[in-house]
mmCIF file of C-alpha atoms and ligand atoms in Angstrom:
data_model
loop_
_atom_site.group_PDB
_atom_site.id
_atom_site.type_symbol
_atom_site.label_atom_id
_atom_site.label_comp_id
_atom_site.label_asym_id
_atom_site.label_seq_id
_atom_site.Cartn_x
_atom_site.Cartn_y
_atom_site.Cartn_z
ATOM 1 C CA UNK A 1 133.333 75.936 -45.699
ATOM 2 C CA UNK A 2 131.471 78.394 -47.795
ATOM 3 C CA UNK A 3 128.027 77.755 -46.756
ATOM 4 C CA UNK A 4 128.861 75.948 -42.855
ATOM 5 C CA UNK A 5 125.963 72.828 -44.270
ATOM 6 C CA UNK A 6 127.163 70.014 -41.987
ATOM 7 C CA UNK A 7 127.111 66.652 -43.893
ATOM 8 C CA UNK A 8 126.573 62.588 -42.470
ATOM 9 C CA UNK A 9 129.846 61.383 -41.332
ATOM 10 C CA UNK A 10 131.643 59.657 -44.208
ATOM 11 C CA UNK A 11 135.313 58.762 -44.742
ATOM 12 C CA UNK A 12 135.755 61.030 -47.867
ATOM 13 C CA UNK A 13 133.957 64.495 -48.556
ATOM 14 C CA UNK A 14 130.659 65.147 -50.785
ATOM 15 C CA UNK A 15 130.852 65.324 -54.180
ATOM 16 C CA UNK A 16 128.922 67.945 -54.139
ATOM 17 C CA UNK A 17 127.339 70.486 -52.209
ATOM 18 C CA UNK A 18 123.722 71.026 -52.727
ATOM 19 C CA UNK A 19 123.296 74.444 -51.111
ATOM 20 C CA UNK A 20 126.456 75.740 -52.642
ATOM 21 C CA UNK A 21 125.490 75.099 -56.156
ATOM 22 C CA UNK A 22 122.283 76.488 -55.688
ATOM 23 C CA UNK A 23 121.868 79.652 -57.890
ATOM 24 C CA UNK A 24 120.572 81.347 -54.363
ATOM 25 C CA UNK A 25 125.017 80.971 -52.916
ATOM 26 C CA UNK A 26 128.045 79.695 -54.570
ATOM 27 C CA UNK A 27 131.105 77.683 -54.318
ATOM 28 C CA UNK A 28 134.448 79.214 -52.466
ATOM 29 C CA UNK A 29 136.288 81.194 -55.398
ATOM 30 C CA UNK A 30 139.045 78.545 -54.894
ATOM 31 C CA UNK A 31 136.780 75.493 -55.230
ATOM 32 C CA UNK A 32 134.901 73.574 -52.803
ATOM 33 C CA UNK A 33 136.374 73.022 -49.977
ATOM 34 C CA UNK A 34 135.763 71.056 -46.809
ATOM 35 C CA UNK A 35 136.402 71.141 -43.033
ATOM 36 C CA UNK A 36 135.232 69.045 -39.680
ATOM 37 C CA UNK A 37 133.599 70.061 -36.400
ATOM 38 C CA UNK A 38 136.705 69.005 -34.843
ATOM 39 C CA UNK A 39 138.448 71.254 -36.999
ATOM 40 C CA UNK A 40 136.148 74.327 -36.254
ATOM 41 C CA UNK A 41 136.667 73.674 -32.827
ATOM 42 C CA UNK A 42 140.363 74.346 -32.990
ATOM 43 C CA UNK A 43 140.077 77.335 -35.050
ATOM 44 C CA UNK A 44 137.145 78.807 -33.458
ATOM 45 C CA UNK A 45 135.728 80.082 -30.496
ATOM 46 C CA UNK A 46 131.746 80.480 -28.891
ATOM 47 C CA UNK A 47 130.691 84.567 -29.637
ATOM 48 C CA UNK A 48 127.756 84.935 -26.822
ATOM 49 C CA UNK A 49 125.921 88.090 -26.417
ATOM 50 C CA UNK A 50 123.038 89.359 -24.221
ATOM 51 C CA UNK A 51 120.846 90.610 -26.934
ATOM 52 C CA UNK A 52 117.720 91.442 -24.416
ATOM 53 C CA UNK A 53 116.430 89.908 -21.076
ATOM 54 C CA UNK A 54 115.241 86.321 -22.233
ATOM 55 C CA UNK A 55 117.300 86.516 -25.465
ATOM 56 C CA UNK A 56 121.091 85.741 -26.179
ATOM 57 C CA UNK A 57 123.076 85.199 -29.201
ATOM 58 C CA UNK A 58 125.154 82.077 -29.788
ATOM 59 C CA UNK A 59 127.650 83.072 -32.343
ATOM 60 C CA UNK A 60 131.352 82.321 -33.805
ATOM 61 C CA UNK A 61 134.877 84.049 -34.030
ATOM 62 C CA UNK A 62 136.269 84.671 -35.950
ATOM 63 C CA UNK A 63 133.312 84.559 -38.434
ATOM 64 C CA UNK A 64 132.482 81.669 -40.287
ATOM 65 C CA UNK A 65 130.635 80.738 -43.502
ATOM 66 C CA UNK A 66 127.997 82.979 -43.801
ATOM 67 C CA UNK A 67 128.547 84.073 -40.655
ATOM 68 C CA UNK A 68 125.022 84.336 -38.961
ATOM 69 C CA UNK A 69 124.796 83.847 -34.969
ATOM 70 C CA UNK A 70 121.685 81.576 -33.668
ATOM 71 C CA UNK A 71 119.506 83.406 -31.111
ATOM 72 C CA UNK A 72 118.328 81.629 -27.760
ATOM 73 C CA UNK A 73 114.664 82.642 -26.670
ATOM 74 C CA UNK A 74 113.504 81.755 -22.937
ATOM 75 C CA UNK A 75 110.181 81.170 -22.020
ATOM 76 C CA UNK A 76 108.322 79.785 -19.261
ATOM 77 C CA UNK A 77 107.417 76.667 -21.667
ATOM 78 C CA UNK A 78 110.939 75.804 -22.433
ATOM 79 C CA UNK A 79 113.843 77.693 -24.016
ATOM 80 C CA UNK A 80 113.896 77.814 -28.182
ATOM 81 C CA UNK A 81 117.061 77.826 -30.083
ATOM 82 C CA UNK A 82 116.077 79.831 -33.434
ATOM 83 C CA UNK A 83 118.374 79.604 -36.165
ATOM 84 C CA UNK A 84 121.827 77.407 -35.905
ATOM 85 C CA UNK A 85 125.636 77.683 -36.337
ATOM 86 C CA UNK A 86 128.086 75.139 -37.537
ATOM 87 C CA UNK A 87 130.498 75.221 -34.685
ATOM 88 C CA UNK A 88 128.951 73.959 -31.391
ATOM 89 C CA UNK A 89 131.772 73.570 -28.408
ATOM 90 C CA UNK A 90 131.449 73.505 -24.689
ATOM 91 C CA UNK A 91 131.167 76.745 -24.036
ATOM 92 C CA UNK A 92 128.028 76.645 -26.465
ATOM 93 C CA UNK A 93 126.762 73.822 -24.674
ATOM 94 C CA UNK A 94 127.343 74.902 -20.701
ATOM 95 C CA UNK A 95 125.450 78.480 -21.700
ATOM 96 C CA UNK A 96 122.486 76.747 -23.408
ATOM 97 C CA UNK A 97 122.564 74.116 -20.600
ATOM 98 C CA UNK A 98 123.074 77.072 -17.883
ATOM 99 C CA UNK A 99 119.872 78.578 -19.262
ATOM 100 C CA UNK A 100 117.882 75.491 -18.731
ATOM 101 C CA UNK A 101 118.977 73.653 -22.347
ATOM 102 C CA UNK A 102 116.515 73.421 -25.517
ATOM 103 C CA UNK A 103 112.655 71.949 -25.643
ATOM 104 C CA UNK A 104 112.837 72.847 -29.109
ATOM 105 C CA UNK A 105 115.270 74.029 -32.310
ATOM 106 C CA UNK A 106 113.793 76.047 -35.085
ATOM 107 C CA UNK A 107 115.720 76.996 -38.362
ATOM 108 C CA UNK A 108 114.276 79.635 -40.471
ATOM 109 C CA UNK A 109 115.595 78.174 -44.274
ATOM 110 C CA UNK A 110 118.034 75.938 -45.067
ATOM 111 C CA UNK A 111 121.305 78.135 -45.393
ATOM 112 C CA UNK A 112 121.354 78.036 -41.368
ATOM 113 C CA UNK A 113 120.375 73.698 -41.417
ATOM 114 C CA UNK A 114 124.561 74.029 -40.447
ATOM 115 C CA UNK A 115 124.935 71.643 -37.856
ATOM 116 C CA UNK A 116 121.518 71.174 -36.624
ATOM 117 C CA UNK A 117 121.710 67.897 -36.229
ATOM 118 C CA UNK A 118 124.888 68.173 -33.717
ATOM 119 C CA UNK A 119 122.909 70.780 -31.456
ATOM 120 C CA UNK A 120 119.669 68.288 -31.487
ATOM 121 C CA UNK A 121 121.882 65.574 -30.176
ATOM 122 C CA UNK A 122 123.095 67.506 -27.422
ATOM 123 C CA UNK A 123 120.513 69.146 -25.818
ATOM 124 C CA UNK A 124 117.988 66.445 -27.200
ATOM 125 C CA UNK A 125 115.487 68.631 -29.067
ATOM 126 C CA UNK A 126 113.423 68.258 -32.190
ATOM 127 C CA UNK A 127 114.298 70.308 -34.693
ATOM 128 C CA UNK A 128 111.122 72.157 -37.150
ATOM 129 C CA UNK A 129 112.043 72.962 -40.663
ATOM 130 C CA UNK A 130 108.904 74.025 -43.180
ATOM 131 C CA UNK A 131 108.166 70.853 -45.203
ATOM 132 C CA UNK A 132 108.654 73.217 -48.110
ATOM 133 C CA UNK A 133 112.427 73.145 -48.184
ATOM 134 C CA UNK A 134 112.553 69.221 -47.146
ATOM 135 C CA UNK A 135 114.887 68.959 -50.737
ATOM 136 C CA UNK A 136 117.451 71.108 -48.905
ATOM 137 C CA UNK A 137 118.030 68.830 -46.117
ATOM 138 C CA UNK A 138 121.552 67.245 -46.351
ATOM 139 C CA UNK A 139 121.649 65.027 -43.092
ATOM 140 C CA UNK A 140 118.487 63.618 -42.235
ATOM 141 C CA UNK A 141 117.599 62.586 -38.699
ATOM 142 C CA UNK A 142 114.489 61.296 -36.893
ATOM 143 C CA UNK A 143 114.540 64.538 -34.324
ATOM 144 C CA UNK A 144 113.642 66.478 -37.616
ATOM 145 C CA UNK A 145 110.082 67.559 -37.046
ATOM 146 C CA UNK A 146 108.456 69.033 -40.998
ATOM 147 C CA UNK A 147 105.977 71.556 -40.511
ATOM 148 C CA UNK A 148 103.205 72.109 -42.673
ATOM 149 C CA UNK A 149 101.285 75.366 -43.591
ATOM 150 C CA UNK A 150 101.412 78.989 -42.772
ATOM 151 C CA UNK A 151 101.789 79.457 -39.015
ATOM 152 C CA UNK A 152 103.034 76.869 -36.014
ATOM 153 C CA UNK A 153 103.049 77.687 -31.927
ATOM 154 C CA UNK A 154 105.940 75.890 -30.898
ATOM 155 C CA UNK A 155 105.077 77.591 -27.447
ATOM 156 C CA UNK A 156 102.599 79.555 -26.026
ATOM 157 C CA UNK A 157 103.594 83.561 -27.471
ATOM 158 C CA UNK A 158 106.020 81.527 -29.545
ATOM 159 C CA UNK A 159 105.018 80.950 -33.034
ATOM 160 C CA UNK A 160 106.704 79.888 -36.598
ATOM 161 C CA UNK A 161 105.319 81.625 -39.455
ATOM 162 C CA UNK A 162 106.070 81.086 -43.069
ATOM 163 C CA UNK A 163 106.798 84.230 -45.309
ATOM 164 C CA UNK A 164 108.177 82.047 -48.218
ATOM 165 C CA UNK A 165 110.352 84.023 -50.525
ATOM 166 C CA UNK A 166 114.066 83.669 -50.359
ATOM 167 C CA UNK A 167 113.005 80.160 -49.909
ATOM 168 C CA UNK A 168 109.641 78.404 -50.261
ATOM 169 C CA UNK A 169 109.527 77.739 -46.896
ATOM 170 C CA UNK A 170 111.050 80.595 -45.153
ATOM 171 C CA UNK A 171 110.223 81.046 -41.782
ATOM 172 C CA UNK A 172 110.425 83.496 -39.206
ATOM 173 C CA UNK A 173 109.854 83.600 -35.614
ATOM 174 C CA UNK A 174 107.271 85.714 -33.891
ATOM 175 C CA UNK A 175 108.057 86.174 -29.720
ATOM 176 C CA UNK A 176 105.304 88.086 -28.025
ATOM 177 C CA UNK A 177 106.738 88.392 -24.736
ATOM 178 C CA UNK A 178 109.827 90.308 -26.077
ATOM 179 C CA UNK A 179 110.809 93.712 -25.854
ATOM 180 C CA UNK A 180 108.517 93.858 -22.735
ATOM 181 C CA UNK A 181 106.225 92.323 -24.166
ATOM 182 C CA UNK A 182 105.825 94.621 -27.381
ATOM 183 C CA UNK A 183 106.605 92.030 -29.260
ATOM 184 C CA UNK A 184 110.010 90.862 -31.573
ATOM 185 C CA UNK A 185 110.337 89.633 -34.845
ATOM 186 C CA UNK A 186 113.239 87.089 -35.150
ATOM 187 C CA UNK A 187 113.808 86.820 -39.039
ATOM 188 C CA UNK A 188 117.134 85.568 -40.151
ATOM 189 C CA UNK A 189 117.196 86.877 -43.917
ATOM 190 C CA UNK A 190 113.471 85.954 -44.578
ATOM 191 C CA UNK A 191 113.015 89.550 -43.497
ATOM 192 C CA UNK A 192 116.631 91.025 -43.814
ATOM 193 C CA UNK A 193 117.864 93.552 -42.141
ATOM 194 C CA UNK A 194 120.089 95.764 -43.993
ATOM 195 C CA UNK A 195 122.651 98.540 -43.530
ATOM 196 C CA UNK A 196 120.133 101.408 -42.990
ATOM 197 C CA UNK A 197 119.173 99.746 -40.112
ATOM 198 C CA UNK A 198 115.430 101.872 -40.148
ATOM 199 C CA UNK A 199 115.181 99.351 -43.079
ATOM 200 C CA UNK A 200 114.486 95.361 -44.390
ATOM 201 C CA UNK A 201 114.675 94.045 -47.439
ATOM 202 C CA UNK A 202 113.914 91.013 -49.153
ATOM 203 C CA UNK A 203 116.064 89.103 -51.771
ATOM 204 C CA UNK A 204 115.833 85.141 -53.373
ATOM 205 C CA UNK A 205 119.782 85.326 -53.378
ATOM 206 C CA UNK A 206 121.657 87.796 -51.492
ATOM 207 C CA UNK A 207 125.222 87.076 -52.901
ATOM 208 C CA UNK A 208 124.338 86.582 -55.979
ATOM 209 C CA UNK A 209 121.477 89.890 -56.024
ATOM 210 C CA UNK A 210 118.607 87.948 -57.545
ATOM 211 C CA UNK A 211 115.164 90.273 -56.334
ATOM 212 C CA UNK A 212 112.188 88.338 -55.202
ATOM 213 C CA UNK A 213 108.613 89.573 -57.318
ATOM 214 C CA UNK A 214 106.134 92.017 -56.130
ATOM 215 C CA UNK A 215 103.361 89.810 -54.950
ATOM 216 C CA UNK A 216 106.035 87.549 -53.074
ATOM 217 C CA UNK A 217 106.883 90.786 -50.813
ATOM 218 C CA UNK A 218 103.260 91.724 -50.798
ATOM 219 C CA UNK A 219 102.558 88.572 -49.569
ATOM 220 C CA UNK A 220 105.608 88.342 -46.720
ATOM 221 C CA UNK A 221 103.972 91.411 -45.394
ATOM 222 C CA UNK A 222 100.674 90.515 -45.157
ATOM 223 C CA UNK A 223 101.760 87.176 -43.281
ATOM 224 C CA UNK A 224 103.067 89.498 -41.066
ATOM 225 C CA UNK A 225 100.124 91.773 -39.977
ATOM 226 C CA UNK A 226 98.600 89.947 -37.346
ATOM 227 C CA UNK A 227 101.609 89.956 -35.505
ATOM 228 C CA UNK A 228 103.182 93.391 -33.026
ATOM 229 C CA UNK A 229 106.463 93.421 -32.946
ATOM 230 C CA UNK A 230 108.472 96.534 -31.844
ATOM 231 C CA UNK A 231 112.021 95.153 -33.048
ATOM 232 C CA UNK A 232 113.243 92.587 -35.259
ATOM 233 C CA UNK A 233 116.521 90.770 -35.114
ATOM 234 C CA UNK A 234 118.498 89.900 -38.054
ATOM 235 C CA UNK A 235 120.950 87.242 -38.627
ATOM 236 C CA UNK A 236 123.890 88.764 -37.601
ATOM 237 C CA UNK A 237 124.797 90.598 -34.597
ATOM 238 C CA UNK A 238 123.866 94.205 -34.713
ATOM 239 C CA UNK A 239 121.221 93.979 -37.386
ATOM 240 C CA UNK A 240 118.659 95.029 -35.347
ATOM 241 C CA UNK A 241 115.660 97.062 -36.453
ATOM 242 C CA UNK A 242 113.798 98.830 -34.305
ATOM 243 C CA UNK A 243 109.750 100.439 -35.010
ATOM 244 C CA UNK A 244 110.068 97.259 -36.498
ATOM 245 C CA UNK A 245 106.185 96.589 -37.897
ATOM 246 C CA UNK A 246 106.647 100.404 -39.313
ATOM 247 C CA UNK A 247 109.771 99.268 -40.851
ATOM 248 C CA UNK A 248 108.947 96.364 -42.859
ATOM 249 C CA UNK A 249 105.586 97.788 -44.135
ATOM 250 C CA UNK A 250 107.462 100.950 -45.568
ATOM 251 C CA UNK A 251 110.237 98.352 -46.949
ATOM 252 C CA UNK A 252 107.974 96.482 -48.809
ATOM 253 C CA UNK A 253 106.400 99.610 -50.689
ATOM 254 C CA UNK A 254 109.731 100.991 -51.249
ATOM 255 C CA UNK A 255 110.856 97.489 -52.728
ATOM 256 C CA UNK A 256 107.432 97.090 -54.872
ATOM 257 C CA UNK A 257 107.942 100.837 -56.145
ATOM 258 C CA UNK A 258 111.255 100.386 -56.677
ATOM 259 C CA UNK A 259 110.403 96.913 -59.098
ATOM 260 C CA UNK A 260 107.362 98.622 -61.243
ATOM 261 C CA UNK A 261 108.977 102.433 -61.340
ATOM 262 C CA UNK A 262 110.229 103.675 -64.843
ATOM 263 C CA UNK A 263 112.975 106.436 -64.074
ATOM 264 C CA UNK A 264 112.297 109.379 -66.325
ATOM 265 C CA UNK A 265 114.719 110.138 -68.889
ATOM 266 C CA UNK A 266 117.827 112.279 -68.036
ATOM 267 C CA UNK A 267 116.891 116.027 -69.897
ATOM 268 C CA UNK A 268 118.413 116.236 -73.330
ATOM 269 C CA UNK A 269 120.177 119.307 -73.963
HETATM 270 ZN ZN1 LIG B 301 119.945 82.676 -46.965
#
């Protein structure tokens, strides 16, 4: 319930939980604990939102686990669910099916794998994780497509690229068409939008406020500079950044300054 990682039907709960007891999140203060998707289903309910023409968000209320709502690109090639959600009910299903259902599911690391393989079943869609963070899987399935490298069109003006850094093989997506046609960065917490929303940052663990090194955020950005994009979209409604090349390149020399900078010593009197 702490991290929403949907597990292979069994008649008594994990042991463990990988993701959790990764140094990256962390088990519930009271303890692991465990739920169903038939469970979820009673307690919550579909969160939809028209985010732009051509984009919605497919979220949860109230909020659960980390809390992040999946994002729903059409295109003329077939419609893209980026990112994924634990609960999936049949409101979820009639507005994804509405829209023309799902040629393909993309997750950009593994603490949004949720229930992955529940959306793949229903709309019958492969799903492409980065072979990097193949350990992370917890319910393998043959619709799971592994992705090698540093970039992957998963439709024309709709590519994956690899940034790395929070995980090894965090991805984010790159949508030409959007923002009419300036271009949108969909980024999950590869590329994380923060508070200051003129801002990103980057982090290996956001709970638990581990930084990611200098030439890792160097290297995220440079990934990045082929690519417009006028606004990126976070992993949770309303984190939304907007100048959003500007944005990142500014974030990642505030970050690297921020690492290597010695404050001077407070004045003695
Ligand atoms: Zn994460």
């Amino acid at each position: 319930m702490t991290c929403g990682t949907q597990y292979a039907p069994a008649t008594e709960p994990p042991a463990h939980c990988a993701i959790c007891e990764d140094e990256r999140q962390y088990v519930g203060w009271d303890g692991q604990q465990w739920t169903t998707l038939d469970e979820l289903r009673g307690s919550h309910r579909a969160d939809i939102r028209e985010e732009e023409p051509a984009l919605t968000g497919l979220g949860c209320e109230p909020s659960f686990a980390i809390g992040q709502r999946a994002l729903l690109v059409e295109t003329p090639g077939g419609n893209v669910l980026w990112d994924c959600i634990t609960l999936l009910d049949d409101e979820l299903v009639a507005t994804v099916a509405a829209r023309g259902g799902l040629a393909a599911i993309a997750i950009s690391h593994p603490h949004y794998y949720s229930s992955l393989v529940e959306w793949s079943r229903a709309f019958d869609a492969p799903v492409y994780l980065h072979a990097a963070d193949r350990q992370w899987l917890q319910r393998p399935d043959p619709a799971i497509v592994f992705w090698e490298g540093d970039a992957h069109s998963l439709e024309p003006g709709v590519t994956l690229l690899r940034l790395g850094g929070h995980f090894a093989g965090g991805t984010v997506l790159h949508w030409a068409a959007g923002q009419e046609g300036r271009g949108v960065l969909l980024s999950g917490d590869i590329v994380q939008v923060v508070s200051d929303r003129r801002w990103v940052s980057f982090m290996y663990s956001y709970p638990n406020l581990i930084p990611l090194p200098a030439a890792s955020v160097s290297g995220m950005v440079d990934a990045l500079e082929p690519y417009p994009f006028a606004r990126i979209y976070g992993a949770w409604y309303g984190r939304v950044v907007d100048e959003g090349k500007a944005a990142v390149r500014r974030s990642a020399e505030r970050y690297v300054a921020s690492l290597t900078h010695v404050p001077p010593r407070a004045s003695s009197v």
